[in-house]
Tab-separated table of C-alpha atoms in Angstrom:
chain	number	residue	atom	x	y	z
L	1	MET	CA	-22.978	-35.901	4.017
L	2	ALA	CA	-20.808	-37.910	6.394
L	3	ALA	CA	-19.017	-35.843	9.037
L	4	MET	CA	-15.950	-38.064	8.743
L	5	LYS	CA	-13.735	-38.207	5.682
L	6	VAL	CA	-10.852	-40.528	4.885
L	7	HIS	CA	-8.579	-39.206	2.155
L	8	GLY	CA	-6.609	-42.190	0.947
L	9	ASN	CA	-5.958	-44.999	-1.450
L	10	VAL	CA	-7.471	-48.469	-1.098
L	11	PHE	CA	-4.117	-50.069	-1.923
L	12	SER	CA	-2.299	-48.220	0.875
L	13	THR	CA	-1.887	-50.350	4.005
L	14	ALA	CA	-2.138	-47.282	6.251
L	15	THR	CA	-5.417	-46.280	4.581
L	16	GLN	CA	-6.750	-49.825	5.003
L	17	ARG	CA	-5.924	-49.670	8.732
L	18	VAL	CA	-8.156	-46.626	9.191
L	19	VAL	CA	-10.983	-47.919	6.980
L	20	ALA	CA	-11.031	-51.294	8.806
L	21	CYS	CA	-11.317	-49.369	12.078
L	22	LEU	CA	-14.236	-47.236	10.843
L	23	ILE	CA	-16.072	-50.349	9.597
L	24	GLU	CA	-15.516	-52.171	12.913
L	25	LYS	CA	-16.938	-49.125	14.702
L	26	ASP	CA	-19.941	-49.051	12.334
L	27	LEU	CA	-19.374	-45.356	11.615
L	28	ASP	CA	-20.493	-43.415	8.536
L	29	TYR	CA	-17.654	-41.893	6.591
L	30	GLU	CA	-16.888	-40.571	3.152
L	31	PHE	CA	-13.954	-42.130	1.280
L	32	VAL	CA	-12.128	-39.500	-0.780
L	33	PRO	CA	-9.771	-41.256	-3.238
L	34	VAL	CA	-6.308	-39.737	-3.568
L	35	ASP	CA	-4.745	-40.336	-6.977
L	36	MET	CA	-1.225	-41.281	-5.970
L	37	LYS	CA	-0.167	-42.131	-9.534
L	38	SER	CA	-0.550	-38.471	-10.471
L	39	GLY	CA	1.172	-37.407	-7.224
L	40	GLU	CA	-1.964	-35.859	-5.743
L	41	HIS	CA	-0.649	-36.595	-2.229
L	42	LYS	CA	2.265	-34.216	-2.833
L	43	LYS	CA	0.073	-31.311	-3.991
L	44	ASP	CA	-0.884	-28.324	-1.843
L	45	HIS	CA	-4.505	-29.258	-1.182
L	46	PHE	CA	-3.397	-32.621	0.260
L	47	LEU	CA	-0.365	-31.191	2.087
L	48	CYS	CA	-2.838	-28.971	4.008
L	49	LEU	CA	-4.292	-32.212	5.398
L	50	ASN	CA	-0.964	-33.971	5.968
L	51	PRO	CA	2.276	-32.002	5.580
L	52	PHE	CA	4.183	-35.278	5.172
L	53	GLY	CA	2.303	-36.007	1.927
L	54	GLN	CA	1.262	-39.509	2.944
L	55	VAL	CA	-2.123	-41.203	2.911
L	56	PRO	CA	-4.395	-41.388	4.758
L	57	ALA	CA	-5.524	-38.036	6.039
L	58	PHE	CA	-8.666	-37.853	8.131
L	59	GLU	CA	-11.296	-35.248	8.953
L	60	ASP	CA	-13.947	-35.350	11.634
L	61	GLY	CA	-15.765	-32.038	11.407
L	62	ASP	CA	-13.071	-29.377	11.818
L	63	LEU	CA	-10.559	-31.817	13.323
L	64	LYS	CA	-7.855	-32.792	10.836
L	65	LEU	CA	-5.633	-35.781	11.621
L	66	PHE	CA	-2.959	-37.924	9.986
L	67	GLU	CA	-0.768	-40.908	10.945
L	68	SER	CA	-2.969	-44.017	10.722
L	69	ARG	CA	-2.433	-45.207	14.303
L	70	ALA	CA	-3.234	-41.768	15.747
L	71	ILE	CA	-6.474	-41.806	13.714
L	72	THR	CA	-7.512	-45.293	14.857
L	73	GLN	CA	-6.783	-44.428	18.489
L	74	PHE	CA	-8.856	-41.260	18.170
L	75	ILE	CA	-11.760	-43.264	16.705
L	76	GLY	CA	-11.394	-46.026	19.291
L	77	HIS	CA	-11.509	-43.620	22.233
L	78	VAL	CA	-13.974	-40.987	21.037
L	79	TYR	CA	-16.468	-43.479	19.554
L	80	SER	CA	-16.007	-46.112	22.261
L	81	GLY	CA	-19.780	-46.654	22.512
L	82	LYS	CA	-20.211	-47.573	18.826
L	83	GLY	CA	-19.650	-50.938	17.068
L	84	THR	CA	-16.791	-53.183	18.189
L	85	GLN	CA	-15.062	-52.042	21.386
L	86	LEU	CA	-11.483	-51.784	20.109
L	87	ILE	CA	-9.901	-50.584	23.342
L	88	PHE	CA	-10.123	-51.720	26.964
L	89	GLU	CA	-11.938	-49.691	29.639
L	90	ASN	CA	-9.765	-51.248	32.367
L	91	PRO	CA	-6.621	-49.060	32.721
L	92	LYS	CA	-4.259	-51.971	33.386
L	93	LYS	CA	-5.563	-53.943	30.376
L	94	MET	CA	-5.339	-50.766	28.286
L	95	THR	CA	-1.701	-50.260	29.337
L	96	ILE	CA	-0.747	-53.801	28.320
L	97	MET	CA	-2.604	-53.368	25.020
L	98	ALA	CA	-0.660	-50.131	24.452
L	99	VAL	CA	2.617	-52.071	24.813
L	100	TRP	CA	1.522	-54.444	22.038
L	101	MET	CA	0.421	-51.551	19.829
L	102	GLU	CA	3.973	-50.223	20.179
L	103	VAL	CA	5.310	-53.705	19.370
L	104	GLU	CA	3.313	-53.733	16.125
L	105	ALA	CA	4.588	-50.257	15.234
L	106	HIS	CA	8.260	-50.745	16.127
L	107	GLN	CA	9.005	-54.492	15.937
L	108	PHE	CA	6.570	-55.921	13.377
L	109	ASP	CA	5.738	-53.169	10.914
L	110	PRO	CA	9.268	-52.078	9.901
L	111	VAL	CA	10.199	-55.680	9.065
L	112	ALA	CA	6.838	-56.561	7.476
L	113	SER	CA	6.857	-53.406	5.353
L	114	LYS	CA	10.341	-54.122	3.980
L	115	LEU	CA	9.317	-57.693	3.103
L	116	GLY	CA	6.074	-56.483	1.527
L	117	LEU	CA	8.037	-54.041	-0.624
L	118	GLU	CA	10.519	-56.691	-1.798
L	119	LEU	CA	8.116	-59.628	-2.216
L	120	ALA	CA	4.824	-58.034	-3.241
L	121	VAL	CA	5.273	-54.473	-4.503
L	122	LYS	CA	8.512	-54.807	-6.483
L	123	PRO	CA	7.414	-57.944	-8.431
L	124	MET	CA	4.112	-56.207	-9.270
L	125	LEU	CA	6.025	-53.229	-10.682
L	126	GLY	CA	8.525	-55.396	-12.577
L	127	MET	CA	11.364	-54.387	-10.261
L	128	THR	CA	14.040	-56.777	-8.969
L	129	THR	CA	13.674	-58.154	-5.459
L	130	ASP	CA	16.759	-57.699	-3.257
L	131	ALA	CA	17.448	-61.218	-1.949
L	132	ALA	CA	19.758	-59.997	0.811
L	133	VAL	CA	17.082	-57.657	2.215
L	134	VAL	CA	14.568	-60.527	2.105
L	135	GLU	CA	16.906	-62.919	3.904
L	136	GLU	CA	17.782	-60.402	6.632
L	137	ASN	CA	14.165	-59.437	7.252
L	138	GLU	CA	12.770	-62.973	7.113
L	139	ALA	CA	15.169	-63.838	9.940
L	140	LYS	CA	13.957	-60.788	11.886
L	141	LEU	CA	10.303	-61.656	11.185
L	142	ALA	CA	10.841	-65.228	12.420
L	143	LYS	CA	12.154	-63.877	15.741
L	144	VAL	CA	9.214	-61.482	16.115
L	145	LEU	CA	6.759	-64.293	15.315
L	146	ASP	CA	8.404	-66.541	17.932
L	147	ILE	CA	7.529	-63.885	20.510
L	148	TYR	CA	4.026	-63.545	19.049
L	149	GLU	CA	3.595	-67.326	19.316
L	150	ALA	CA	4.431	-67.192	23.047
L	151	ARG	CA	2.154	-64.174	23.530
L	152	LEU	CA	-0.769	-65.806	21.692
L	153	ALA	CA	-0.323	-69.072	23.588
L	154	GLN	CA	-1.237	-67.084	26.728
L	155	ASN	CA	-3.741	-64.620	25.249
L	156	LYS	CA	-6.278	-65.168	22.497
L	157	TYR	CA	-5.486	-61.761	20.996
L	158	MET	CA	-2.356	-59.647	20.814
L	159	GLY	CA	-3.621	-56.970	23.203
L	160	GLY	CA	-5.370	-59.329	25.644
L	161	ASP	CA	-8.632	-61.296	25.796
L	162	ALA	CA	-10.521	-59.394	23.084
L	163	PHE	CA	-9.946	-58.173	19.517
L	164	THR	CA	-8.569	-54.633	19.773
L	165	LEU	CA	-6.533	-52.067	17.852
L	166	ALA	CA	-3.421	-54.107	18.764
L	167	ASP	CA	-4.736	-56.795	16.377
L	168	LEU	CA	-6.415	-54.522	13.845
L	169	HIS	CA	-3.227	-52.554	13.214
L	170	HIS	CA	-1.605	-55.761	11.917
L	171	LEU	CA	-4.289	-56.593	9.353
L	172	PRO	CA	-2.998	-54.801	6.232
L	173	THR	CA	0.603	-56.003	6.497
L	174	VAL	CA	-0.353	-59.556	7.522
L	175	GLN	CA	-2.637	-59.695	4.467
L	176	VAL	CA	0.250	-58.654	2.188
L	177	LEU	CA	2.709	-61.159	3.688
L	178	MET	CA	0.205	-64.051	3.467
L	179	GLY	CA	0.410	-63.613	-0.311
L	180	THR	CA	4.193	-64.089	-0.287
L	181	GLN	CA	6.728	-66.770	0.653
L	182	CYS	CA	6.573	-65.381	4.205
L	183	LYS	CA	3.244	-67.217	4.661
L	184	LYS	CA	5.232	-70.246	5.809
L	185	LEU	CA	6.595	-68.273	8.782
L	186	PHE	CA	3.029	-67.665	9.973
L	187	ASP	CA	1.691	-71.147	9.102
L	188	SER	CA	4.458	-72.967	10.987
L	189	ARG	CA	3.476	-71.347	14.303
L	190	PRO	CA	0.102	-72.758	15.475
L	191	CYS	CA	-1.068	-69.884	17.676
L	192	VAL	CA	0.090	-67.230	15.188
L	193	SER	CA	-1.580	-69.169	12.378
L	194	ALA	CA	-4.913	-69.414	14.240
L	195	TRP	CA	-4.746	-65.714	15.145
L	196	CYS	CA	-4.071	-64.704	11.526
L	197	ALA	CA	-6.944	-66.873	10.266
L	198	GLU	CA	-9.330	-65.341	12.777
L	199	ILE	CA	-8.465	-61.680	12.312
L	200	LEU	CA	-8.317	-61.959	8.504
L	201	ALA	CA	-11.805	-63.552	8.573
L	202	ARG	CA	-13.433	-60.553	10.242
L	203	PRO	CA	-16.292	-59.132	8.135
L	204	SER	CA	-14.724	-55.662	8.380
L	205	TRP	CA	-11.605	-56.941	6.662
L	206	ALA	CA	-13.628	-58.612	3.892
L	207	LYS	CA	-15.179	-55.202	3.221
L	208	VAL	CA	-11.753	-53.567	2.976
L	209	LEU	CA	-10.654	-56.214	0.462
L	210	ALA	CA	-13.887	-55.720	-1.495
L	211	MET	CA	-13.025	-52.013	-1.827
L	212	GLN	CA	-9.738	-53.046	-3.473
L	213	ALA	CA	-11.441	-55.533	-5.783
L	214	ASN	CA	-13.971	-52.896	-6.889
L	215	ASN	CA	-11.254	-50.348	-7.612
B	1	MET	CA	12.416	-49.368	48.130
B	2	ALA	CA	10.923	-47.579	45.142
B	3	ALA	CA	7.833	-49.237	43.649
B	4	MET	CA	9.004	-48.392	40.136
B	5	LYS	CA	12.045	-49.900	38.492
B	6	VAL	CA	13.689	-49.028	35.192
B	7	HIS	CA	15.941	-51.782	33.878
B	8	GLY	CA	18.160	-50.131	31.315
B	9	ASN	CA	21.396	-48.562	30.231
B	10	VAL	CA	22.150	-44.844	30.564
B	11	PHE	CA	23.614	-44.766	27.041
B	12	SER	CA	20.449	-46.197	25.449
B	13	THR	CA	18.227	-43.485	23.946
B	14	ALA	CA	15.079	-45.482	24.765
B	15	THR	CA	16.172	-45.789	28.406
B	16	GLN	CA	16.898	-42.042	28.534
B	17	ARG	CA	13.370	-41.343	27.231
B	18	VAL	CA	11.810	-43.183	30.172
B	19	VAL	CA	14.181	-41.747	32.789
B	20	ALA	CA	13.582	-38.174	31.538
B	21	CYS	CA	9.848	-38.813	31.884
B	22	LEU	CA	10.169	-40.112	35.462
B	23	ILE	CA	12.291	-37.100	36.446
B	24	GLU	CA	9.808	-34.660	34.875
B	25	LYS	CA	7.040	-36.373	36.868
B	26	ASP	CA	9.110	-36.137	40.082
B	27	LEU	CA	8.570	-39.857	40.751
B	28	ASP	CA	10.761	-42.140	42.854
B	29	TYR	CA	12.233	-45.027	40.932
B	30	GLU	CA	15.073	-47.487	41.124
B	31	PHE	CA	17.473	-47.635	38.186
B	32	VAL	CA	18.636	-51.218	37.573
B	33	PRO	CA	21.659	-51.167	35.224
B	34	VAL	CA	21.610	-53.784	32.457
B	35	ASP	CA	25.109	-54.778	31.345
B	36	MET	CA	24.624	-54.817	27.581
B	37	LYS	CA	28.320	-55.478	26.876
B	38	SER	CA	27.967	-58.908	28.476
B	39	GLY	CA	24.638	-59.448	26.670
B	40	GLU	CA	22.579	-59.349	29.863
B	41	HIS	CA	19.567	-58.062	27.866
B	42	LYS	CA	19.487	-61.355	25.949
B	43	LYS	CA	19.506	-63.560	29.054
B	44	ASP	CA	16.451	-65.267	30.525
B	45	HIS	CA	15.957	-63.014	33.535
B	46	PHE	CA	15.776	-59.963	31.270
B	47	LEU	CA	13.723	-61.690	28.561
B	48	CYS	CA	11.060	-62.292	31.249
B	49	LEU	CA	10.746	-58.495	31.437
B	50	ASN	CA	10.970	-57.853	27.683
B	51	PRO	CA	10.834	-60.818	25.288
B	52	PHE	CA	12.396	-58.637	22.563
B	53	GLY	CA	15.594	-58.342	24.624
B	54	GLN	CA	15.777	-54.559	24.395
B	55	VAL	CA	16.198	-51.910	27.080
B	56	PRO	CA	14.419	-50.433	28.889
B	57	ALA	CA	12.024	-52.681	30.747
B	58	PHE	CA	9.853	-51.176	33.446
B	59	GLU	CA	8.081	-52.381	36.560
B	60	ASP	CA	5.473	-50.584	38.625
B	61	GLY	CA	4.505	-53.023	41.375
B	62	ASP	CA	3.355	-56.164	39.552
B	63	LEU	CA	2.870	-54.386	36.234
B	64	LYS	CA	5.671	-55.155	33.783
B	65	LEU	CA	6.016	-52.992	30.671
B	66	PHE	CA	8.397	-52.471	27.781
B	67	GLU	CA	8.609	-50.230	24.669
B	68	SER	CA	9.748	-46.786	25.837
B	69	ARG	CA	6.803	-44.829	24.418
B	70	ALA	CA	4.254	-47.202	25.991
B	71	ILE	CA	6.019	-46.700	29.339
B	72	THR	CA	6.059	-42.890	29.091
B	73	GLN	CA	2.380	-42.814	28.107
B	74	PHE	CA	1.533	-45.051	31.060
B	75	ILE	CA	3.449	-42.736	33.416
B	76	GLY	CA	1.937	-39.608	31.852
B	77	HIS	CA	-1.629	-40.846	32.227
B	78	VAL	CA	-1.491	-42.731	35.525
B	79	TYR	CA	0.616	-40.119	37.349
B	80	SER	CA	-1.042	-37.104	35.729
B	81	GLY	CA	-1.278	-35.304	39.088
B	82	LYS	CA	2.489	-35.432	39.766
B	83	GLY	CA	5.284	-33.152	38.492
B	84	THR	CA	5.108	-31.744	34.968
B	85	GLN	CA	1.801	-32.387	33.190
B	86	LEU	CA	3.087	-34.195	30.076
B	87	ILE	CA	-0.294	-34.824	28.460
B	88	PHE	CA	-3.337	-32.651	27.780
B	89	GLU	CA	-6.607	-33.048	29.694
B	90	ASN	CA	-8.557	-31.572	26.758
B	91	PRO	CA	-9.471	-34.467	24.404
B	92	LYS	CA	-9.012	-32.464	21.197
B	93	LYS	CA	-5.603	-31.167	22.290
B	94	MET	CA	-4.664	-34.693	23.356
B	95	THR	CA	-5.640	-36.052	19.918
B	96	ILE	CA	-3.463	-33.505	18.123
B	97	MET	CA	-0.594	-34.265	20.501
B	98	ALA	CA	-1.039	-37.980	19.715
B	99	VAL	CA	-0.579	-37.221	16.000
B	100	TRP	CA	2.766	-35.575	16.750
B	101	MET	CA	3.839	-38.446	18.992
B	102	GLU	CA	3.233	-40.715	15.977
B	103	VAL	CA	5.216	-38.294	13.817
B	104	GLU	CA	8.188	-38.580	16.173
B	105	ALA	CA	7.938	-42.368	16.149
B	106	HIS	CA	7.432	-42.889	12.415
B	107	GLN	CA	8.886	-39.834	10.627
B	108	PHE	CA	11.648	-38.511	12.884
B	109	ASP	CA	13.015	-41.450	14.870
B	110	PRO	CA	13.794	-43.896	12.019
B	111	VAL	CA	15.818	-41.232	10.201
B	112	ALA	CA	17.439	-39.806	13.342
B	113	SER	CA	18.384	-43.278	14.590
B	114	LYS	CA	20.089	-44.202	11.300
B	115	LEU	CA	22.048	-40.923	11.350
B	116	GLY	CA	22.973	-41.419	14.995
B	117	LEU	CA	24.288	-44.884	14.220
B	118	GLU	CA	26.389	-43.699	11.276
B	119	LEU	CA	27.654	-40.397	12.710
B	120	ALA	CA	27.932	-41.041	16.456
B	121	VAL	CA	27.953	-44.747	17.296
B	122	LYS	CA	30.082	-46.109	14.437
B	123	PRO	CA	32.902	-43.527	14.829
B	124	MET	CA	32.958	-44.227	18.599
B	125	LEU	CA	33.369	-47.948	17.894
B	126	GLY	CA	36.008	-47.386	15.192
B	127	MET	CA	33.634	-48.576	12.449
B	128	THR	CA	33.359	-46.939	9.026
B	129	THR	CA	30.471	-44.543	8.420
B	130	ASP	CA	28.397	-45.315	5.317
B	131	ALA	CA	28.381	-42.004	3.413
B	132	ALA	CA	25.467	-43.040	1.183
B	133	VAL	CA	23.255	-43.816	4.171
B	134	VAL	CA	24.188	-40.454	5.711
B	135	GLU	CA	23.406	-38.548	2.515
B	136	GLU	CA	20.038	-40.272	2.024
B	137	ASN	CA	18.966	-39.749	5.621
B	138	GLU	CA	20.211	-36.164	5.896
B	139	ALA	CA	17.951	-35.339	2.952
B	140	LYS	CA	15.050	-37.075	4.705
B	141	LEU	CA	15.809	-35.295	7.990
B	142	ALA	CA	15.871	-31.915	6.228
B	143	LYS	CA	12.347	-32.561	4.889
B	144	VAL	CA	11.059	-33.612	8.313
B	145	LEU	CA	12.635	-30.515	9.900
B	146	ASP	CA	11.005	-28.277	7.283
B	147	ILE	CA	7.651	-29.580	8.502
B	148	TYR	CA	8.741	-29.169	12.130
B	149	GLU	CA	9.728	-25.551	11.357
B	150	ALA	CA	6.216	-24.845	10.039
B	151	ARG	CA	4.635	-26.628	13.010
B	152	LEU	CA	6.778	-24.760	15.550
B	153	ALA	CA	6.098	-21.410	13.861
B	154	GLN	CA	2.438	-21.945	14.838
B	155	ASN	CA	2.892	-23.769	18.167
B	156	LYS	CA	5.535	-23.253	20.819
B	157	TYR	CA	5.855	-26.998	21.319
B	158	MET	CA	5.469	-29.983	19.043
B	159	GLY	CA	2.259	-31.252	20.651
B	160	GLY	CA	0.658	-27.833	21.210
B	161	ASP	CA	1.027	-24.936	23.684
B	162	ALA	CA	2.866	-26.840	26.445
B	163	PHE	CA	5.844	-29.170	26.809
B	164	THR	CA	4.491	-32.717	26.554
B	165	LEU	CA	5.544	-36.263	25.687
B	166	ALA	CA	5.510	-35.201	22.012
B	167	ASP	CA	8.583	-33.077	22.799
B	168	LEU	CA	10.135	-35.302	25.459
B	169	HIS	CA	10.217	-38.326	23.126
B	170	HIS	CA	12.586	-36.373	20.844
B	171	LEU	CA	15.153	-35.498	23.525
B	172	PRO	CA	17.567	-38.472	23.323
B	173	THR	CA	17.885	-38.512	19.526
B	174	VAL	CA	18.047	-34.716	19.213
B	175	GLN	CA	20.877	-34.751	21.794
B	176	VAL	CA	22.802	-37.326	19.732
B	177	LEU	CA	22.334	-35.448	16.447
B	178	MET	CA	23.389	-32.101	17.970
B	179	GLY	CA	26.816	-33.691	18.478
B	180	THR	CA	27.137	-34.528	14.779
B	181	GLN	CA	27.286	-32.695	11.443
B	182	CYS	CA	23.456	-32.806	11.465
B	183	LYS	CA	23.481	-29.921	13.981
B	184	LYS	CA	23.507	-27.526	11.021
B	185	LEU	CA	20.116	-28.854	9.874
B	186	PHE	CA	18.608	-27.856	13.230
B	187	ASP	CA	20.530	-24.567	13.596
B	188	SER	CA	19.500	-23.291	10.156
B	189	ARG	CA	15.788	-23.414	11.051
B	190	PRO	CA	14.996	-20.687	13.620
B	191	CYS	CA	11.908	-22.212	15.239
B	192	VAL	CA	13.432	-25.708	15.322
B	193	SER	CA	16.640	-24.276	16.743
B	194	ALA	CA	14.799	-22.386	19.522
B	195	TRP	CA	12.723	-25.487	20.335
B	196	CYS	CA	15.830	-27.694	20.570
B	197	ALA	CA	17.595	-25.175	22.814
B	198	GLU	CA	14.608	-24.985	25.123
B	199	ILE	CA	13.873	-28.693	25.490
B	200	LEU	CA	17.558	-29.627	25.838
B	201	ALA	CA	17.862	-27.029	28.636
B	202	ARG	CA	15.209	-28.674	30.818
B	203	PRO	CA	16.592	-29.623	34.259
B	204	SER	CA	15.274	-33.175	33.772
B	205	TRP	CA	17.473	-33.580	30.717
B	206	ALA	CA	20.543	-32.238	32.552
B	207	LYS	CA	19.943	-34.963	35.141
B	208	VAL	CA	19.802	-37.654	32.439
B	209	LEU	CA	23.108	-36.392	30.994
B	210	ALA	CA	24.626	-36.360	34.487
B	211	MET	CA	23.758	-40.055	34.839
B	212	GLN	CA	25.813	-40.713	31.684
B	213	ALA	CA	28.735	-38.597	32.900
B	214	ASN	CA	28.785	-40.447	36.227
B	215	ASN	CA	28.753	-43.846	34.574
């Protein structure tokens, strides 16, 4: 039995973030599906793992964690000797990488998540897309991607000179947006476009997508 | 001349977060006011410090940082021997604290910031408060504070058994909300109420408020 457990749903971007991290680190884990359609994530046995009732929740032995980026940072630091090195040993490089992890969390993700909801989730559920929300957030995304373009013109990866959590955290939402009209905002910026192509081509990410396809 | 510089505005909650951290750590720093009314944060010399054009930006020698929570974590780790210890040395405690830092950033702050805008900023600027946004976010805040109440019934502080960044990150937004109708949501929960009273009474926070009063 694997010591680590991910309680989540393969269609949840936050779950995918943690699973991609575990695969990059070449760690054994057990995936425990949470049936969100039946509201399992709002029931007591799940709320004991995450009081906010959101996937994923994570266990490593008796340590119980939630919040996807706290989980990936735990894995990155505690299992630094395994698989892909997703953090920097050098404190200054690590500090700069931490800035770009915050950028993903506070500048990119809120905008990308709203666009994903309007342009991917709502159409799938037969709901009406709010054009005003799309317009407002596409403008915001374009500004963020302008800054990413400048960053990636100077650095091969978002966090510095190697693939790290600062890139990995983007994977699930970038994947969603590349299936929408927002793809053009990525494609029109050469460095952003090359970065997207490279991170989406990682074998770990192919395995995450395969989990969705097999579901 | 102080080696550290904070470029910011004393009325910005993100700036206050960084200044409170520096005061807790008893570190010398230079405060460089950014005149946001004249749009200084969108001009080239500031965009060199933070391409997103948001305060604060931070310099420590030749290291340039932005994103308030990346700055506080840098200060907490690099200056761990100075002033208040705002992080845990114990890796397991530090991991749990990191979860609650993510909770502040992703569960508390988005809701608290929307309420602060509607109930504090808009009235000050003579703009009309959106009652629907207030209602929706007060309901969300109540749910978050229910979870905080349970957390604080088991732990004196948000991150564990000592005051850490997981508490400090809340200070600016809690201060704003305590001056609005949302105060009742904090006051009606005994553990949350005691926690707010204690963290808001820290001498470091009084110094941050004094900077506002003197401005």
